[in-house]
Structure formats: C-alpha cells, structure tokens
Amino acid sequence: MFLGDYVAKMTGRKNMIIYPGECHVHAKVRTQDVLKKLAAYPKAEFLIHPECGCVSNCLHSLSCGELPKDKAHILSTGGMVAYSKKSSSEEFVIATETGILYRLGKLNPEKEFIAVRDDMICQFMKMITLPKLLNTLKNLVYEVKVPKEIADRARIPIERMLSLSK
C-alpha cells in the first residue's frame, strides 16, 4: 500500500485502487529510525525503498526540511544500485531488506552501506535460492495455473510494463 500511495502521489493519478497490504519488512521503518541513523552518520546519503512504511512521512519530512533534500532519495532496489555507483558519497543509510547490503558492498567496496534497521530481514526472500530456481526452471515444477479470463486481463499491464522497459 505504501508503494501504491507513493506512485499515486508521484504520478498525480486519482483513479488508482490501492490494495491495503504491505511488506512486513518495509512496514517496520519509521521516520524516527531514519532520523536516528542519519544523526549517527551525518555524511551519509539516505536511500529508501518506496515500499517502506515511512515513505509518506519521509516525503513530508523532506518538504519541511527535516530531511535534507539533496541527501534523501526514494529509489527501487535497482535504483539504489545505480545511484550508489555514480554517487561520490562514501556512506549510505539504506532502508530496504538488508540482503541488498551485500550486493551494494560487492559493487562498491570503497563505500559503506548501513541498514536503517538491523532487523529488516525477509525470511521469505531467503527461501529463494539459485539451486531451487534452477530446479524449478529445469523441471518445470511449482506451476501456477490461472483461469484464462484472469490471465488475459493480467497480460495487458505486464506487456505494457515490458514494452516500457525497452
């Protein structure tokens, strides 16, 4: 729901139906977590995923100057990877699942990446492994069947998304 709310705000769309669900990991983050961590790392840039529970509060904090506009960035995980590579900053406070810290550190060994909260670990993401993925693709196991009328409707936004990514 936080991601949907963020997209609606950024696009100005009023006709979005936002499902009242959330990622249990991202929902943990609160503005006070961010402010505390940024106080401990005053030179750090702040990268936050739009699914985090404090995105709306962070947008408000940005607009009223509580968070520095030049150091706070709302980004997808791919956006965090790209931004951290091009940024001259040496420290980053990261607000998303902590698994990304390893990837960011490998791509930028000269930079430090700090989790906004140490408990932002998703046990469900950790269940997905390369051997399990390979097994699924090789043996076509765990097939999900969707009724044709739902698949036809779902295909439209998926194809649109793929065409926009080209």
PDB file of C-alpha atoms in Angstrom:
ATOM      1  CA  MET A   1       0.000   0.000   0.000  1.00  0.00           C
ATOM      2  CA  PHE A   2       2.935   2.367   0.635  1.00  0.00           C
ATOM      3  CA  LEU A   3       4.295   1.768  -2.868  1.00  0.00           C
ATOM      4  CA  GLY A   4       0.853   2.347  -4.390  1.00  0.00           C
ATOM      5  CA  ASP A   5       0.408   5.525  -2.363  1.00  0.00           C
ATOM      6  CA  TYR A   6       3.837   6.742  -3.472  1.00  0.00           C
ATOM      7  CA  VAL A   7       3.116   6.014  -7.153  1.00  0.00           C
ATOM      8  CA  ALA A   8      -0.237   7.813  -6.910  1.00  0.00           C
ATOM      9  CA  LYS A   9       1.460  10.876  -5.367  1.00  0.00           C
ATOM     10  CA  MET A  10       4.274  10.937  -7.914  1.00  0.00           C
ATOM     11  CA  THR A  11       2.022  10.473 -10.943  1.00  0.00           C
ATOM     12  CA  GLY A  12      -0.911  12.558  -9.732  1.00  0.00           C
ATOM     13  CA  ARG A  13      -3.276   9.702 -10.535  1.00  0.00           C
ATOM     14  CA  LYS A  14      -6.517   9.762  -8.571  1.00  0.00           C
ATOM     15  CA  ASN A  15      -8.051   6.612 -10.055  1.00  0.00           C
ATOM     16  CA  MET A  16      -5.709   4.021  -8.545  1.00  0.00           C
ATOM     17  CA  ILE A  17      -7.224   1.278  -6.434  1.00  0.00           C
ATOM     18  CA  ILE A  18      -4.603   0.503  -3.809  1.00  0.00           C
ATOM     19  CA  TYR A  19      -4.829  -2.830  -2.016  1.00  0.00           C
ATOM     20  CA  PRO A  20      -4.376  -2.362   1.750  1.00  0.00           C
ATOM     21  CA  GLY A  21      -1.422  -4.731   2.011  1.00  0.00           C
ATOM     22  CA  GLU A  22       2.187  -4.194   2.892  1.00  0.00           C
ATOM     23  CA  CYS A  23       5.568  -5.842   3.050  1.00  0.00           C
ATOM     24  CA  HIS A  24       6.150  -6.787   6.683  1.00  0.00           C
ATOM     25  CA  VAL A  25       9.843  -5.873   6.402  1.00  0.00           C
ATOM     26  CA  HIS A  26       9.375  -2.450   4.823  1.00  0.00           C
ATOM     27  CA  ALA A  27       6.481  -1.623   7.177  1.00  0.00           C
ATOM     28  CA  LYS A  28       8.885  -1.661  10.155  1.00  0.00           C
ATOM     29  CA  VAL A  29      10.697   1.524   9.117  1.00  0.00           C
ATOM     30  CA  ARG A  30       9.599   4.700  10.874  1.00  0.00           C
ATOM     31  CA  THR A  31      10.770   8.277  10.456  1.00  0.00           C
ATOM     32  CA  GLN A  32      12.416   8.201  13.908  1.00  0.00           C
ATOM     33  CA  ASP A  33      14.543   5.220  12.741  1.00  0.00           C
ATOM     34  CA  VAL A  34      15.727   7.294   9.795  1.00  0.00           C
ATOM     35  CA  LEU A  35      16.469  10.427  11.826  1.00  0.00           C
ATOM     36  CA  LYS A  36      18.371   8.423  14.465  1.00  0.00           C
ATOM     37  CA  LYS A  37      20.532   6.648  11.887  1.00  0.00           C
ATOM     38  CA  LEU A  38      21.223   9.831   9.914  1.00  0.00           C
ATOM     39  CA  ALA A  39      22.278  11.570  13.145  1.00  0.00           C
ATOM     40  CA  ALA A  40      24.789   8.752  13.699  1.00  0.00           C
ATOM     41  CA  TYR A  41      26.037   9.063  10.094  1.00  0.00           C
ATOM     42  CA  PRO A  42      25.794  12.779   9.235  1.00  0.00           C
ATOM     43  CA  LYS A  43      27.724  12.466   5.951  1.00  0.00           C
ATOM     44  CA  ALA A  44      25.590   9.590   4.670  1.00  0.00           C
ATOM     45  CA  GLU A  45      23.086   9.766   1.867  1.00  0.00           C
ATOM     46  CA  PHE A  46      19.735   8.142   2.590  1.00  0.00           C
ATOM     47  CA  LEU A  47      18.295   5.656   0.096  1.00  0.00           C
ATOM     48  CA  ILE A  48      14.764   4.464   0.821  1.00  0.00           C
ATOM     49  CA  HIS A  49      12.583   1.939  -0.989  1.00  0.00           C
ATOM     50  CA  PRO A  50       9.079   3.233  -1.813  1.00  0.00           C
ATOM     51  CA  GLU A  51       7.507   0.242  -0.015  1.00  0.00           C
ATOM     52  CA  CYS A  52       8.794   1.432   3.368  1.00  0.00           C
ATOM     53  CA  GLY A  53       6.168   2.414   5.898  1.00  0.00           C
ATOM     54  CA  CYS A  54       7.681   5.828   6.463  1.00  0.00           C
ATOM     55  CA  VAL A  55       7.787   6.950   2.819  1.00  0.00           C
ATOM     56  CA  SER A  56       4.812   9.283   3.282  1.00  0.00           C
ATOM     57  CA  ASN A  57       6.354  10.648   6.474  1.00  0.00           C
ATOM     58  CA  CYS A  58       9.724  10.980   4.743  1.00  0.00           C
ATOM     59  CA  LEU A  59       8.127  12.896   1.871  1.00  0.00           C
ATOM     60  CA  HIS A  60       6.620  15.234   4.461  1.00  0.00           C
ATOM     61  CA  SER A  61       9.962  15.494   6.299  1.00  0.00           C
ATOM     62  CA  LEU A  62      11.674  16.318   3.007  1.00  0.00           C
ATOM     63  CA  SER A  63       9.137  19.012   2.165  1.00  0.00           C
ATOM     64  CA  CYS A  64       9.509  20.748   5.533  1.00  0.00           C
ATOM     65  CA  GLY A  65      13.296  20.436   5.716  1.00  0.00           C
ATOM     66  CA  GLU A  66      13.639  17.797   8.460  1.00  0.00           C
ATOM     67  CA  LEU A  67      15.445  15.576   5.970  1.00  0.00           C
ATOM     68  CA  PRO A  68      17.977  17.109   3.580  1.00  0.00           C
ATOM     69  CA  LYS A  69      16.534  17.053   0.053  1.00  0.00           C
ATOM     70  CA  ASP A  70      19.940  16.635  -1.543  1.00  0.00           C
ATOM     71  CA  LYS A  71      20.767  13.538   0.540  1.00  0.00           C
ATOM     72  CA  ALA A  72      17.459  11.616   0.577  1.00  0.00           C
ATOM     73  CA  HIS A  73      16.410   9.528  -2.408  1.00  0.00           C
ATOM     74  CA  ILE A  74      13.363   7.297  -2.874  1.00  0.00           C
ATOM     75  CA  LEU A  75      14.528   4.505  -5.188  1.00  0.00           C
ATOM     76  CA  SER A  76      13.813   0.944  -6.259  1.00  0.00           C
ATOM     77  CA  THR A  77      16.476  -1.589  -5.349  1.00  0.00           C
ATOM     78  CA  GLY A  78      17.845  -1.302  -8.900  1.00  0.00           C
ATOM     79  CA  GLY A  79      17.828   2.462  -8.487  1.00  0.00           C
ATOM     80  CA  MET A  80      19.809   2.110  -5.254  1.00  0.00           C
ATOM     81  CA  VAL A  81      22.445   0.032  -7.031  1.00  0.00           C
ATOM     82  CA  ALA A  82      22.768   2.526  -9.896  1.00  0.00           C
ATOM     83  CA  TYR A  83      22.739   5.600  -7.658  1.00  0.00           C
ATOM     84  CA  SER A  84      25.324   4.282  -5.194  1.00  0.00           C
ATOM     85  CA  LYS A  85      27.715   3.510  -8.059  1.00  0.00           C
ATOM     86  CA  LYS A  86      27.592   7.031  -9.505  1.00  0.00           C
ATOM     87  CA  SER A  87      27.441   8.950  -6.218  1.00  0.00           C
ATOM     88  CA  SER A  88      30.622  10.417  -4.771  1.00  0.00           C
ATOM     89  CA  SER A  89      29.342   9.789  -1.235  1.00  0.00           C
ATOM     90  CA  GLU A  90      31.186   7.208   0.828  1.00  0.00           C
ATOM     91  CA  GLU A  91      28.363   6.368   3.271  1.00  0.00           C
ATOM     92  CA  PHE A  92      24.768   5.373   2.630  1.00  0.00           C
ATOM     93  CA  VAL A  93      21.943   4.612   5.029  1.00  0.00           C
ATOM     94  CA  ILE A  94      19.724   2.059   3.304  1.00  0.00           C
ATOM     95  CA  ALA A  95      16.025   1.466   4.002  1.00  0.00           C
ATOM     96  CA  THR A  96      15.052  -1.831   2.389  1.00  0.00           C
ATOM     97  CA  GLU A  97      15.609  -5.546   3.009  1.00  0.00           C
ATOM     98  CA  THR A  98      19.168  -5.976   4.281  1.00  0.00           C
ATOM     99  CA  GLY A  99      20.086  -8.553   1.633  1.00  0.00           C
ATOM    100  CA  ILE A 100      20.914  -5.687  -0.733  1.00  0.00           C
ATOM    101  CA  LEU A 101      23.770  -4.539   1.531  1.00  0.00           C
ATOM    102  CA  TYR A 102      25.950  -7.446   0.374  1.00  0.00           C
ATOM    103  CA  ARG A 103      25.368  -6.611  -3.297  1.00  0.00           C
ATOM    104  CA  LEU A 104      25.998  -2.900  -2.755  1.00  0.00           C
ATOM    105  CA  GLY A 105      29.212  -3.652  -0.852  1.00  0.00           C
ATOM    106  CA  LYS A 106      30.496  -6.005  -3.567  1.00  0.00           C
ATOM    107  CA  LEU A 107      29.820  -3.412  -6.283  1.00  0.00           C
ATOM    108  CA  ASN A 108      31.250  -0.539  -4.220  1.00  0.00           C
ATOM    109  CA  PRO A 109      33.924  -1.937  -1.860  1.00  0.00           C
ATOM    110  CA  GLU A 110      35.222   1.550  -1.070  1.00  0.00           C
ATOM    111  CA  LYS A 111      31.825   2.663   0.268  1.00  0.00           C
ATOM    112  CA  GLU A 112      29.933   1.849   3.478  1.00  0.00           C
ATOM    113  CA  PHE A 113      26.295   0.753   3.473  1.00  0.00           C
ATOM    114  CA  ILE A 114      24.365   0.910   6.734  1.00  0.00           C
ATOM    115  CA  ALA A 115      20.929  -0.614   7.317  1.00  0.00           C
ATOM    116  CA  VAL A 116      18.420   1.841   8.756  1.00  0.00           C
ATOM    117  CA  ARG A 117      17.308  -1.095  10.949  1.00  0.00           C
ATOM    118  CA  ASP A 118      19.204  -4.330  11.515  1.00  0.00           C
ATOM    119  CA  ASP A 119      16.009  -6.413  11.678  1.00  0.00           C
ATOM    120  CA  MET A 120      14.900  -5.774   8.089  1.00  0.00           C
ATOM    121  CA  ILE A 121      15.343  -9.394   7.024  1.00  0.00           C
ATOM    122  CA  CYS A 122      12.756 -11.236   4.934  1.00  0.00           C
ATOM    123  CA  GLN A 123      12.660 -14.945   5.694  1.00  0.00           C
ATOM    124  CA  PHE A 124      10.584 -15.489   2.546  1.00  0.00           C
ATOM    125  CA  MET A 125      13.204 -13.921   0.261  1.00  0.00           C
ATOM    126  CA  LYS A 126      15.856 -16.069   1.940  1.00  0.00           C
ATOM    127  CA  MET A 127      13.915 -19.203   0.906  1.00  0.00           C
ATOM    128  CA  ILE A 128      14.628 -18.462  -2.767  1.00  0.00           C
ATOM    129  CA  THR A 129      17.994 -19.894  -3.763  1.00  0.00           C
ATOM    130  CA  LEU A 130      19.748 -20.387  -7.089  1.00  0.00           C
ATOM    131  CA  PRO A 131      19.589 -24.206  -6.824  1.00  0.00           C
ATOM    132  CA  LYS A 132      15.836 -24.052  -6.135  1.00  0.00           C
ATOM    133  CA  LEU A 133      15.308 -21.637  -9.028  1.00  0.00           C
ATOM    134  CA  LEU A 134      17.365 -23.816 -11.376  1.00  0.00           C
ATOM    135  CA  ASN A 135      15.372 -26.900 -10.331  1.00  0.00           C
ATOM    136  CA  THR A 136      12.104 -25.074 -10.978  1.00  0.00           C
ATOM    137  CA  LEU A 137      13.176 -23.913 -14.436  1.00  0.00           C
ATOM    138  CA  LYS A 138      14.727 -27.234 -15.482  1.00  0.00           C
ATOM    139  CA  ASN A 139      11.916 -29.438 -14.221  1.00  0.00           C
ATOM    140  CA  LEU A 140       9.005 -27.001 -14.598  1.00  0.00           C
ATOM    141  CA  VAL A 141       7.804 -27.681 -11.059  1.00  0.00           C
ATOM    142  CA  TYR A 142       5.525 -25.459  -8.965  1.00  0.00           C
ATOM    143  CA  GLU A 143       3.427 -24.407 -11.935  1.00  0.00           C
ATOM    144  CA  VAL A 144       0.782 -21.822 -11.094  1.00  0.00           C
ATOM    145  CA  LYS A 145      -2.471 -22.179 -13.021  1.00  0.00           C
ATOM    146  CA  VAL A 146      -4.561 -19.062 -13.596  1.00  0.00           C
ATOM    147  CA  PRO A 147      -8.011 -19.027 -15.227  1.00  0.00           C
ATOM    148  CA  LYS A 148      -7.863 -17.753 -18.833  1.00  0.00           C
ATOM    149  CA  GLU A 149     -10.036 -14.679 -18.197  1.00  0.00           C
ATOM    150  CA  ILE A 150      -7.752 -13.554 -15.358  1.00  0.00           C
ATOM    151  CA  ALA A 151      -4.612 -14.327 -17.384  1.00  0.00           C
ATOM    152  CA  ASP A 152      -5.936 -12.308 -20.325  1.00  0.00           C
ATOM    153  CA  ARG A 153      -6.597  -9.273 -18.111  1.00  0.00           C
ATOM    154  CA  ALA A 154      -3.266  -9.637 -16.285  1.00  0.00           C
ATOM    155  CA  ARG A 155      -1.327  -9.903 -19.551  1.00  0.00           C
ATOM    156  CA  ILE A 156      -2.248  -6.327 -20.579  1.00  0.00           C
ATOM    157  CA  PRO A 157      -0.341  -4.443 -17.824  1.00  0.00           C
ATOM    158  CA  ILE A 158       2.522  -6.949 -17.929  1.00  0.00           C
ATOM    159  CA  GLU A 159       3.015  -6.444 -21.672  1.00  0.00           C
ATOM    160  CA  ARG A 160       2.726  -2.681 -21.183  1.00  0.00           C
ATOM    161  CA  MET A 161       5.371  -2.768 -18.447  1.00  0.00           C
ATOM    162  CA  LEU A 162       7.698  -4.844 -20.634  1.00  0.00           C
ATOM    163  CA  SER A 163       7.249  -2.501 -23.601  1.00  0.00           C
ATOM    164  CA  LEU A 164       8.142   0.484 -21.406  1.00  0.00           C
ATOM    165  CA  SER A 165      11.326  -1.216 -20.215  1.00  0.00           C
ATOM    166  CA  LYS A 166      12.748  -1.436 -23.754  1.00  0.00           C
TER     167      LYS A 166
END
